Short mmCIF file of C-alpha atoms in Angstrom, two decimals:
data_model
loop_
_atom_site.label_atom_id
_atom_site.label_comp_id
_atom_site.label_asym_id
_atom_site.label_seq_id
_atom_site.Cartn_x
_atom_site.Cartn_y
_atom_site.Cartn_z
CA UNK A 1 184.51 17.01 218.33
CA UNK A 2 182.20 17.10 221.63
CA UNK A 3 181.72 20.60 223.32
CA UNK A 4 181.75 19.10 226.30
CA UNK A 5 184.25 18.29 228.31
CA UNK A 6 184.29 14.11 228.83
CA UNK A 7 184.26 13.58 233.08
CA UNK A 8 184.51 10.43 232.98
CA UNK A 9 187.74 8.95 234.36
CA UNK A 10 190.93 9.11 232.14
CA UNK A 11 192.89 6.00 231.49
CA UNK A 12 194.83 6.31 228.94
CA UNK A 13 196.86 9.78 228.20
CA UNK A 14 199.67 11.17 226.18
CA UNK A 15 200.96 14.46 226.11
CA UNK A 16 203.29 15.70 223.39
CA UNK A 17 204.55 12.70 222.64
CA UNK A 18 207.60 11.87 220.07
CA UNK A 19 209.41 9.27 217.82
CA UNK A 20 212.14 9.63 216.27
CA UNK A 21 213.84 7.58 213.80
CA UNK A 22 216.90 8.61 211.99
CA UNK A 23 215.71 11.74 212.37
CA UNK A 24 212.26 11.76 210.83
CA UNK A 25 209.61 12.26 213.20
CA UNK A 26 207.19 8.86 212.67
CA UNK A 27 205.34 10.04 215.39
CA UNK A 28 205.40 14.24 216.21
CA UNK A 29 203.79 15.67 219.61
CA UNK A 30 200.95 13.05 219.93
CA UNK A 31 198.63 13.73 222.82
CA UNK A 32 195.29 12.46 223.60
CA UNK A 33 193.12 11.05 226.60
CA UNK A 34 190.94 7.93 226.23
CA UNK A 35 187.92 7.62 228.85
CA UNK A 36 186.75 4.93 230.72
CA UNK A 37 184.19 2.50 228.73
CA UNK A 38 185.19 4.21 225.68
CA UNK A 39 186.54 2.86 221.99
CA UNK A 40 188.69 5.48 220.02
CA UNK A 41 189.89 4.87 216.67
CA UNK A 42 193.45 5.60 215.80
CA UNK A 43 193.97 5.42 211.58
CA UNK A 44 195.31 6.29 208.95
CA UNK A 45 197.32 5.28 206.18
CA UNK A 46 200.35 2.60 205.78
CA UNK A 47 203.61 5.10 208.07
CA UNK A 48 201.17 7.78 210.11
CA UNK A 49 203.17 6.71 212.66
CA UNK A 50 199.54 4.29 214.10
CA UNK A 51 201.90 1.02 215.15
CA UNK A 52 204.77 3.59 216.57
CA UNK A 53 201.79 4.93 219.05
CA UNK A 54 200.57 1.36 219.42
CA UNK A 55 204.55 0.30 220.39
CA UNK A 56 204.98 3.42 222.25
CA UNK A 57 201.42 2.67 225.36
CA UNK A 58 202.13 -0.80 225.09
CA UNK A 59 205.61 -0.43 226.23
CA UNK A 60 207.74 -1.93 223.71
CA UNK A 61 209.64 1.42 221.61
CA UNK A 62 210.77 4.40 224.98
CA UNK A 63 209.36 7.80 222.93
CA UNK A 64 211.82 10.31 222.32
CA UNK A 65 209.88 12.92 223.83
CA UNK A 66 207.13 12.99 225.70
CA UNK A 67 204.34 11.81 228.35
CA UNK A 68 202.40 9.67 228.68
CA UNK A 69 200.04 7.51 232.05
CA UNK A 70 197.73 5.28 232.51
CA UNK A 71 195.26 4.73 235.64
CA UNK A 72 197.31 8.88 236.98
CA UNK A 73 200.94 6.21 235.89
CA UNK A 74 204.00 7.35 234.18
CA UNK A 75 203.92 4.26 231.60
CA UNK A 76 207.58 3.13 232.08
CA UNK A 77 207.81 3.82 235.62
CA UNK A 78 204.35 1.22 236.39
CA UNK A 79 204.32 -0.91 233.47
CA UNK A 80 204.27 -4.09 235.31
CA UNK A 81 201.40 -3.10 237.76
CA UNK A 82 199.49 -1.19 235.02
CA UNK A 83 199.77 -4.50 231.92
CA UNK A 84 198.43 -6.18 235.00
CA UNK A 85 194.80 -4.54 234.11
CA UNK A 86 195.57 -4.00 230.33
CA UNK A 87 195.94 -6.48 227.61
CA UNK A 88 196.19 -6.65 224.36
CA UNK A 89 195.68 -8.26 221.12
CA UNK A 90 197.27 -8.18 217.51
CA UNK A 91 196.84 -9.64 213.84
CA UNK A 92 200.05 -9.39 213.70
CA UNK A 93 201.22 -11.62 217.01
CA UNK A 94 200.48 -15.54 217.54
CA UNK A 95 199.86 -17.64 220.80
CA UNK A 96 202.37 -20.33 220.15
CA UNK A 97 200.57 -22.72 217.52
CA UNK A 98 202.42 -25.90 218.79
CA UNK A 99 200.17 -26.14 222.03
CA UNK A 100 196.47 -26.95 222.28
CA UNK A 101 194.14 -23.80 222.00
CA UNK A 102 193.60 -24.46 226.43
CA UNK A 103 197.77 -24.77 226.68
CA UNK A 104 197.77 -21.85 225.43
CA UNK A 105 194.66 -20.13 227.11
CA UNK A 106 195.94 -21.40 230.72
CA UNK A 107 199.14 -20.30 230.72
CA UNK A 108 197.43 -16.42 229.94
CA UNK A 109 195.52 -16.57 232.74
CA UNK A 110 197.99 -18.09 235.00
CA UNK A 111 200.35 -15.01 234.08
CA UNK A 112 197.76 -12.71 235.54
CA UNK A 113 196.55 -14.36 237.94
CA UNK A 114 192.89 -15.29 236.85
CA UNK A 115 191.06 -17.15 239.37
CA UNK A 116 189.18 -20.15 238.21
CA UNK A 117 190.87 -20.06 234.97
CA UNK A 118 189.01 -23.30 233.72
CA UNK A 119 185.60 -21.40 233.97
CA UNK A 120 186.94 -18.14 232.79
CA UNK A 121 188.67 -20.08 229.75
CA UNK A 122 185.14 -21.66 229.28
CA UNK A 123 182.97 -18.64 229.01
CA UNK A 124 185.68 -16.57 227.28
CA UNK A 125 185.35 -19.74 223.94
CA UNK A 126 181.85 -19.81 224.34
CA UNK A 127 180.78 -15.80 224.08
CA UNK A 128 183.16 -15.68 221.16
CA UNK A 129 181.48 -18.86 219.92
CA UNK A 130 185.01 -21.46 219.43
CA UNK A 131 184.04 -23.14 222.62
CA UNK A 132 185.20 -26.46 219.54
CA UNK A 133 188.26 -24.85 218.40
CA UNK A 134 189.89 -25.98 222.63
CA UNK A 135 191.47 -29.18 221.83
CA UNK A 136 192.73 -28.05 218.60
CA UNK A 137 196.55 -27.20 217.69
CA UNK A 138 196.67 -23.52 218.10
CA UNK A 139 198.66 -22.82 214.51
CA UNK A 140 196.10 -25.15 212.62
CA UNK A 141 192.84 -23.10 213.19
CA UNK A 142 191.80 -20.57 210.75
CA UNK A 143 192.55 -17.04 210.62
CA UNK A 144 189.34 -16.40 211.94
CA UNK A 145 189.21 -19.49 214.65
CA UNK A 146 192.71 -17.14 215.51
CA UNK A 147 191.73 -14.24 215.93
CA UNK A 148 189.06 -14.69 218.54
CA UNK A 149 191.27 -17.05 220.28
CA UNK A 150 193.09 -13.95 220.67
CA UNK A 151 190.90 -11.99 221.78
CA UNK A 152 189.81 -14.49 224.29
CA UNK A 153 193.53 -13.75 225.26
CA UNK A 154 192.34 -10.13 225.60
CA UNK A 155 189.43 -10.34 227.53
CA UNK A 156 190.97 -13.09 230.21
CA UNK A 157 192.44 -10.51 232.50
CA UNK A 158 189.54 -8.48 232.23
CA UNK A 159 190.83 -5.65 231.09
CA UNK A 160 189.93 -2.04 232.10
CA UNK A 161 192.29 -0.62 228.90
CA UNK A 162 192.25 -3.01 225.93
CA UNK A 163 194.56 -2.40 222.68
CA UNK A 164 193.49 -3.72 219.58
CA UNK A 165 195.73 -4.21 216.77
CA UNK A 166 193.47 -4.76 213.41
CA UNK A 167 191.81 -7.59 214.79
CA UNK A 168 189.95 -8.33 212.33
CA UNK A 169 192.46 -7.51 210.08
CA UNK A 170 192.37 -10.83 207.10
CA UNK A 171 189.36 -12.12 208.46
CA UNK A 172 185.58 -12.12 205.87
CA UNK A 173 182.95 -10.38 206.62
CA UNK A 174 181.31 -12.75 208.27
CA UNK A 175 183.18 -13.59 211.74
CA UNK A 176 184.30 -9.44 211.09
CA UNK A 177 180.94 -8.94 211.94
CA UNK A 178 180.33 -11.35 215.25
CA UNK A 179 184.27 -10.24 215.96
CA UNK A 180 182.94 -6.60 216.61
CA UNK A 181 179.66 -6.99 217.58
CA UNK A 182 181.29 -9.13 220.65
CA UNK A 183 184.38 -7.34 220.93
CA UNK A 184 181.20 -3.92 221.71
CA UNK A 185 178.77 -6.23 223.54
CA UNK A 186 181.75 -7.01 226.52
CA UNK A 187 183.46 -3.50 225.94
CA UNK A 188 180.11 -2.40 227.48
CA UNK A 189 179.52 -3.93 229.60
CA UNK A 190 182.35 -3.77 231.71
CA UNK A 191 183.44 -0.15 230.92
CA UNK A 192 186.13 -0.71 228.55
CA UNK A 193 188.66 1.82 227.02
CA UNK A 194 189.47 0.32 223.91
CA UNK A 195 191.74 1.72 221.82
CA UNK A 196 190.61 0.24 218.33
CA UNK A 197 193.33 0.69 214.44
CA UNK A 198 192.24 -0.71 211.44
CA UNK A 199 192.45 -0.48 208.00
CA UNK A 200 188.19 -1.83 207.75
CA UNK A 201 186.35 0.91 207.72
CA UNK A 202 183.57 -0.69 208.89
CA UNK A 203 185.27 -1.63 211.99
CA UNK A 204 185.77 1.55 212.48
CA UNK A 205 182.36 3.26 212.59
CA UNK A 206 180.51 0.10 214.19
CA UNK A 207 182.73 -0.20 217.04
CA UNK A 208 184.64 3.41 217.66
CA UNK A 209 182.71 6.73 220.17
CA UNK A 210 185.72 8.91 218.71
CA UNK A 211 188.70 8.52 215.84
CA UNK A 212 191.79 10.21 215.49
CA UNK A 213 193.60 10.46 212.20
CA UNK A 214 197.39 10.17 212.27
CA UNK A 215 199.67 11.49 208.90
CA UNK A 216 202.57 11.13 209.84
CA UNK A 217 203.35 11.27 213.17
CA UNK A 218 200.55 14.20 212.94
CA UNK A 219 197.11 14.39 214.76
CA UNK A 220 194.99 16.01 211.42
CA UNK A 221 191.56 14.97 212.39
CA UNK A 222 189.35 14.09 216.09
CA UNK A 223 186.78 13.59 216.53
CA UNK A 224 183.41 11.26 216.49
CA UNK A 225 183.01 9.04 213.23
CA UNK A 226 179.98 10.96 212.68
CA UNK A 227 180.82 14.47 213.26
CA UNK A 228 184.16 13.54 210.77
CA UNK A 229 182.40 12.19 207.88
CA UNK A 230 180.12 15.92 208.15
CA UNK A 231 183.87 17.63 207.89
CA UNK A 232 184.52 15.73 205.10
CA UNK A 233 180.83 15.84 203.16
CA UNK A 234 182.04 12.51 203.15
CA UNK A 235 179.43 9.27 203.24
CA UNK A 236 181.15 7.01 204.55
CA UNK A 237 184.91 7.16 206.26
CA UNK A 238 186.49 5.20 203.49
CA UNK A 239 186.45 8.14 202.06
CA UNK A 240 187.89 10.74 204.50
CA UNK A 241 191.11 8.03 204.92
CA UNK A 242 191.40 8.29 200.75
CA UNK A 243 191.17 12.12 201.46
CA UNK A 244 193.97 11.54 204.62
CA UNK A 245 195.65 9.32 202.85
CA UNK A 246 196.64 10.93 199.46
CA UNK A 247 196.66 15.17 200.81
CA UNK A 248 197.02 15.78 204.35
CA UNK A 249 194.64 17.33 204.18
CA UNK A 250 193.61 19.20 208.00
CA UNK A 251 189.82 18.66 208.64
CA UNK A 252 190.42 21.04 211.24
CA UNK A 253 193.06 22.05 214.23
CA UNK A 254 192.23 19.74 217.11
CA UNK A 255 190.86 20.64 219.63
CA UNK A 256 193.06 20.76 222.58
CA UNK A 257 191.41 19.69 225.91
CA UNK A 258 192.18 21.32 229.06
CA UNK A 259 194.77 20.11 231.70
CA UNK A 260 193.15 18.57 234.88
CA UNK B 1 210.03 -11.91 241.58
CA UNK B 2 206.66 -13.47 241.45
CA UNK B 3 206.93 -17.16 241.95
CA UNK B 4 203.01 -17.30 239.63
CA UNK B 5 204.37 -16.02 236.95
CA UNK B 6 207.32 -18.40 236.44
CA UNK B 7 206.36 -21.32 236.94
CA UNK B 8 203.47 -19.98 234.01
CA UNK B 9 206.38 -19.52 232.23
CA UNK B 10 207.61 -22.92 233.08
CA UNK B 11 204.13 -24.50 232.20
CA UNK B 12 204.08 -23.84 228.45
CA UNK B 13 207.58 -25.06 228.02
CA UNK B 14 206.48 -28.16 229.60
CA UNK B 15 203.59 -28.46 227.27
CA UNK B 16 205.93 -27.34 225.12
CA UNK B 17 207.72 -30.49 225.66
CA UNK B 18 204.74 -32.80 225.90
CA UNK B 19 203.33 -31.53 222.57
CA UNK B 20 206.61 -32.42 220.06
CA UNK B 21 208.66 -35.28 221.48
CA UNK B 22 210.70 -34.58 218.74
CA UNK B 23 212.25 -31.87 221.52
CA UNK B 24 213.37 -34.48 223.87
CA UNK B 25 214.73 -36.42 221.05
CA UNK B 26 216.89 -34.09 220.51
CA UNK B 27 217.96 -33.75 223.75
CA UNK B 28 219.19 -36.77 224.54
CA UNK B 29 219.44 -37.93 220.63
CA UNK B 30 223.00 -36.25 220.58
CA UNK B 31 224.03 -36.38 224.52
CA UNK B 32 224.13 -40.14 223.42
CA UNK B 33 226.84 -39.56 219.78
CA UNK B 34 228.90 -37.68 221.68
CA UNK B 35 229.15 -40.14 224.25
CA UNK B 36 229.68 -43.19 222.14
CA UNK B 37 232.12 -41.26 220.56
CA UNK B 38 233.88 -41.08 222.42
CA UNK B 39 233.37 -43.81 225.08
CA UNK B 40 234.38 -46.39 221.96
CA UNK B 41 238.10 -43.77 221.52
CA UNK B 42 238.12 -44.40 225.70
CA UNK B 43 237.52 -48.40 224.89
CA UNK B 44 240.41 -48.46 222.24
CA UNK B 45 242.82 -45.47 224.63
CA UNK B 46 242.16 -48.35 227.56
CA UNK B 47 243.14 -51.06 225.07
CA UNK B 48 245.72 -50.14 224.12
CA UNK B 49 248.05 -48.50 227.39
CA UNK B 50 248.97 -48.97 231.13
CA UNK B 51 246.37 -50.13 233.29
CA UNK B 52 246.85 -47.13 235.07
CA UNK B 53 245.77 -44.30 232.73
CA UNK B 54 244.29 -47.28 231.15
CA UNK B 55 241.69 -46.58 234.57
CA UNK B 56 242.17 -43.10 234.38
CA UNK B 57 241.33 -41.67 230.31
CA UNK B 58 237.53 -42.76 231.44
CA UNK B 59 238.02 -38.54 232.74
CA UNK B 60 236.77 -38.23 229.34
CA UNK B 61 233.33 -39.27 230.26
CA UNK B 62 232.84 -37.76 232.89
CA UNK B 63 234.00 -34.20 230.83
CA UNK B 64 232.06 -35.24 228.17
CA UNK B 65 228.63 -35.05 230.68
CA UNK B 66 230.02 -31.65 232.25
CA UNK B 67 230.02 -30.14 229.83
CA UNK B 68 226.72 -31.30 228.70
CA UNK B 69 225.56 -29.81 232.17
CA UNK B 70 226.96 -26.27 230.54
CA UNK B 71 225.37 -26.51 227.26
CA UNK B 72 222.03 -27.99 228.66
CA UNK B 73 221.87 -25.00 230.79
CA UNK B 74 223.17 -22.19 228.41
CA UNK B 75 220.62 -23.75 225.53
CA UNK B 76 218.06 -23.83 228.27
CA UNK B 77 217.96 -20.38 228.38
CA UNK B 78 218.61 -19.37 224.72
CA UNK B 79 216.67 -21.71 222.83
CA UNK B 80 213.31 -20.29 224.59
CA UNK B 81 214.26 -17.03 223.65
CA UNK B 82 214.10 -18.56 220.21
CA UNK B 83 211.52 -20.43 220.64
CA UNK B 84 209.13 -17.33 221.43
CA UNK B 85 210.55 -15.63 217.84
CA UNK B 86 209.55 -18.89 215.93
CA UNK B 87 206.15 -18.98 217.78
CA UNK B 88 206.03 -15.22 217.18
CA UNK B 89 204.25 -14.69 220.84
CA UNK B 90 207.73 -12.89 222.32
CA UNK B 91 205.26 -9.82 222.04
CA UNK B 92 202.18 -11.15 223.70
CA UNK B 93 204.87 -12.14 226.46
CA UNK B 94 206.17 -8.30 226.38
CA UNK B 95 203.27 -6.87 227.00
CA UNK B 96 201.99 -9.30 230.00
CA UNK B 97 202.79 -8.90 233.32
CA UNK B 98 205.62 -10.19 233.03
CA UNK B 99 209.58 -8.66 234.36
CA UNK B 100 212.70 -9.54 232.45
CA UNK B 101 213.65 -11.74 236.13
CA UNK B 102 210.95 -13.37 236.26
CA UNK B 103 211.23 -14.23 231.91
CA UNK B 104 214.95 -14.58 232.63
CA UNK B 105 213.90 -16.77 235.79
CA UNK B 106 211.84 -19.24 233.72
CA UNK B 107 213.90 -19.88 230.79
CA UNK B 108 216.77 -20.78 233.68
CA UNK B 109 214.02 -23.09 235.31
CA UNK B 110 214.44 -25.34 231.20
CA UNK B 111 217.93 -24.87 231.71
CA UNK B 112 217.56 -26.83 234.64
CA UNK B 113 215.56 -29.27 233.58
CA UNK B 114 217.09 -30.37 230.50
CA UNK B 115 219.96 -30.82 231.84
CA UNK B 116 218.37 -33.31 233.92
CA UNK B 117 216.53 -35.03 231.85
CA UNK B 118 220.20 -35.24 229.03
CA UNK B 119 222.02 -35.86 232.25
CA UNK B 120 220.17 -38.55 234.08
CA UNK B 121 219.85 -40.59 229.37
CA UNK B 122 223.72 -39.82 229.74
CA UNK B 123 224.60 -41.21 233.31
CA UNK B 124 223.11 -43.98 232.70
CA UNK B 125 224.51 -44.84 229.09
CA UNK B 126 228.27 -44.21 230.25
CA UNK B 127 227.24 -46.60 233.17
CA UNK B 128 225.70 -49.78 231.80
CA UNK B 129 228.30 -48.76 228.33
CA UNK B 130 230.97 -47.59 230.04
CA UNK B 131 231.65 -48.93 233.24
CA UNK B 132 232.23 -45.10 234.21
CA UNK B 133 229.67 -44.11 237.11
CA UNK B 134 229.57 -40.91 237.00
CA UNK B 135 229.07 -40.69 241.27
CA UNK B 136 232.00 -41.54 241.03
CA UNK B 137 232.50 -37.52 242.28
CA UNK B 138 230.46 -38.25 245.38
CA UNK B 139 229.17 -34.93 246.86
CA UNK B 140 231.84 -32.59 245.09
CA UNK B 141 229.14 -33.90 241.63
CA UNK B 142 227.02 -30.84 243.56
CA UNK B 143 229.06 -28.10 243.08
CA UNK B 144 230.99 -29.24 240.03
CA UNK B 145 227.02 -29.15 238.61
CA UNK B 146 225.92 -26.20 240.53
CA UNK B 147 228.21 -24.14 239.17
CA UNK B 148 228.38 -25.96 235.58
CA UNK B 149 224.52 -24.43 235.61
CA UNK B 150 224.93 -21.53 236.85
CA UNK B 151 228.06 -19.76 233.87
CA UNK B 152 225.93 -21.82 231.92
CA UNK B 153 222.84 -19.45 232.32
CA UNK B 154 225.19 -16.87 232.74
CA UNK B 155 226.11 -18.30 228.79
CA UNK B 156 222.51 -18.25 228.24
CA UNK B 157 221.60 -14.48 228.39
CA UNK B 158 224.94 -13.37 226.47
CA UNK B 159 224.12 -15.17 224.01
CA UNK B 160 220.22 -14.17 223.46
CA UNK B 161 221.66 -11.02 224.62
CA UNK B 162 223.32 -11.10 221.25
CA UNK B 163 220.44 -12.35 219.29
CA UNK B 164 218.83 -9.23 220.17
CA UNK B 165 220.87 -7.29 219.64
CA UNK B 166 221.08 -8.35 215.63
CA UNK B 167 218.71 -10.20 214.86
CA UNK B 168 217.62 -13.54 213.85
CA UNK B 169 220.99 -13.58 211.23
CA UNK B 170 222.17 -13.61 214.48
CA UNK B 171 220.07 -17.15 216.30
CA UNK B 172 222.99 -19.27 215.30
CA UNK B 173 224.97 -17.86 217.81
CA UNK B 174 222.48 -19.87 220.14
CA UNK B 175 224.69 -23.13 220.14
CA UNK B 176 227.97 -21.39 218.75
CA UNK B 177 228.60 -19.09 222.30
CA UNK B 178 229.09 -22.22 224.39
CA UNK B 179 231.77 -23.61 222.03
CA UNK B 180 232.82 -20.58 221.15
CA UNK B 181 234.74 -20.64 224.63
CA UNK B 182 235.59 -25.32 225.08
CA UNK B 183 238.70 -24.67 223.64
CA UNK B 184 240.01 -22.82 227.09
CA UNK B 185 237.99 -24.66 229.47
CA UNK B 186 240.39 -26.64 229.28
CA UNK B 187 236.57 -30.52 229.55
CA UNK B 188 239.32 -32.63 227.97
CA UNK B 189 242.64 -32.22 229.22
CA UNK B 190 245.32 -30.22 231.73
CA UNK B 191 245.30 -26.10 232.53
CA UNK B 192 249.07 -26.12 232.14
CA UNK B 193 249.18 -28.68 228.32
CA UNK B 194 247.79 -25.34 226.93
CA UNK B 195 250.65 -23.61 226.08
CA UNK B 196 251.40 -20.77 228.22
CA UNK B 197 250.44 -17.36 226.59
CA UNK B 198 246.85 -18.86 227.08
CA UNK B 199 246.93 -20.31 230.26
CA UNK B 200 245.54 -16.76 231.88
CA UNK B 201 243.20 -16.49 229.67
CA UNK B 202 241.90 -20.18 230.41
CA UNK B 203 241.48 -19.16 234.70
CA UNK B 204 239.48 -16.74 233.91
CA UNK B 205 236.38 -18.69 233.34
CA UNK B 206 234.36 -20.33 236.16
CA UNK B 207 234.51 -24.13 234.14
CA UNK B 208 238.38 -24.21 234.05
CA UNK B 209 238.32 -24.72 238.08
CA UNK B 210 235.82 -27.40 237.71
CA UNK B 211 236.99 -29.50 234.93
CA UNK B 212 240.67 -28.63 236.61
CA UNK B 213 238.74 -30.71 239.84
CA UNK B 214 237.32 -33.06 238.12
CA UNK B 215 240.01 -34.64 236.91
CA UNK B 216 242.12 -34.05 240.11
CA UNK B 217 239.25 -36.14 242.57
CA UNK B 218 238.70 -38.70 239.57
CA UNK B 219 243.02 -38.60 240.09
CA UNK B 220 243.59 -39.37 243.85
CA UNK B 221 239.23 -38.67 245.16
CA UNK B 222 239.75 -34.80 246.64
CA UNK B 223 239.71 -31.85 245.36
CA UNK B 224 241.75 -27.75 245.73
CA UNK B 225 238.50 -26.68 247.84
CA UNK B 226 240.20 -23.08 245.80
CA UNK B 227 238.75 -24.56 243.05
CA UNK B 228 235.77 -23.88 244.13
CA UNK B 229 235.41 -21.15 245.78
CA UNK B 230 237.27 -19.64 242.55
CA UNK B 231 234.19 -21.10 240.28
CA UNK B 232 232.10 -19.46 242.67
CA UNK B 233 233.29 -15.49 242.81
CA UNK B 234 233.78 -15.86 238.76
CA UNK B 235 230.10 -17.08 238.46
CA UNK B 236 228.89 -14.34 240.51
CA UNK B 237 230.80 -11.96 238.42
CA UNK B 238 229.69 -13.84 234.82
CA UNK B 239 226.08 -14.12 235.81
CA UNK B 240 225.89 -10.46 237.19
CA UNK B 241 227.72 -9.09 234.61
CA UNK B 242 225.38 -11.51 231.67
CA UNK B 243 222.31 -10.13 233.71
CA UNK B 244 223.64 -6.48 233.15
CA UNK B 245 223.86 -6.70 228.89
CA UNK B 246 221.37 -9.11 229.23
CA UNK B 247 218.57 -5.84 230.12
CA UNK B 248 220.61 -3.01 229.10
CA UNK B 249 220.40 -4.75 225.70
CA UNK B 250 216.95 -5.66 225.65
CA UNK B 251 215.88 -1.79 227.20
CA UNK B 252 218.11 -0.17 224.05
CA UNK B 253 215.62 -2.19 221.38
CA UNK B 254 213.67 -0.66 223.19
CA UNK B 255 215.05 2.71 223.05
CA UNK B 256 215.35 2.09 219.57
CA UNK B 257 212.37 0.76 218.75
CA UNK B 258 213.84 -2.92 217.45
CA UNK B 259 211.83 -4.97 219.33
CA UNK B 260 208.55 -5.43 217.78
CA UNK B 261 209.97 -5.79 214.10
CA UNK B 262 212.31 -8.08 215.64
CA UNK B 263 208.98 -9.77 218.02
CA UNK B 264 206.77 -9.84 214.04
CA UNK B 265 209.11 -10.85 212.05
#
């Protein structure tokens, strides 16, 4: 964990976020800050609370208690203006499968009010090496192609905040590597704040600046991938993941950031 | 309310219909089957009754066409929502800067477009095949059309709210809801033909005065304005309550954390 306070703008902040389902806490006083230009990995075993956290951050699920702010504004009260500056891509959602790729992307470009949408779509498709897919039926794409089309949709509005839910799930190592590189490239060029969930530790090591490990809805470990590996005396994040998933091992008490 | 977003969502449905012509067949096929059955029944009754009644019995075809306005408007809202569920696109829409009113507005427009297609085809076929001209309703056709469409939208929002509440297991409600009320809105018979105890129930629905009015216009060429005002008043109430129900259920689904589950199942 970095000792020097981060002076960059806080793009997304959760304070004491708790979400209960039938008395069971899926998220338990979850707090974090995501800064401009930072990629924050949200890790944990199945049921650790990642998806619940992501859903709360997207406004799809309301927290039982706690505060959520994006761009300094309360999320629920400013949902539309915040979503206009954000975007999302998940391996578990799809664009309508019976439309052509360009049709799907044109619809979302219009929703986000993208100026000169044709040019923007063409640029992003070229960046993700899928220019040839424009006239293909979305539902007939391979997993790798579909993921990249979803990423084009996610980058359409030049988001300042991007939430990526397992973007490399079900991709072969070659495509996963390409996706990681593109995400990192665009993120650096545009200083995007990204919240990234993945079960692929290679993803996390390569893409994330900082990582939060969740276990039973609580933060059990937070820091840069290198710091976490060194604290855990592990050579890779996968070992850390397994230790936490099996034992709920707390590597250290997460250091609380000072209130602004 | 942002018209650009509504137009984007409508554009998506237009792409969908242009990509899958079978959906257009569905818009036209079943209404035509109904029309042919009722048209032939009408011809049969005409041949076996006196001339005056035979002329009047054509209202069956008018009722068929007007019923389809209500049904297609309801389908426009409910099926558009289900399209998003079936294509696992609901989450993409709900995490985009789309207000609930814009989402519903787009489904209303889709409902309107569905009505136009179905009604044009049915009106043409009933005129050519059975000499029934829907335009004999003259200018009354416009308020009839609007009131039935608005009531269809309200029923569409109610159906969608129920599906949101009970999940995909309840998706047959998208088709069933209009038929729950069909017996009491007097599409094919007069309110006074219903059992006495059920007549007050019939007047609780905005469609009843429209169907009563249609028969009156076809019989006498004029209509009691009170029917129209009653329908408008009831529609305001239904639309408000249905909108409130939809928003309430949507918020409840968010509170319970069921929206994501529903959108990705």
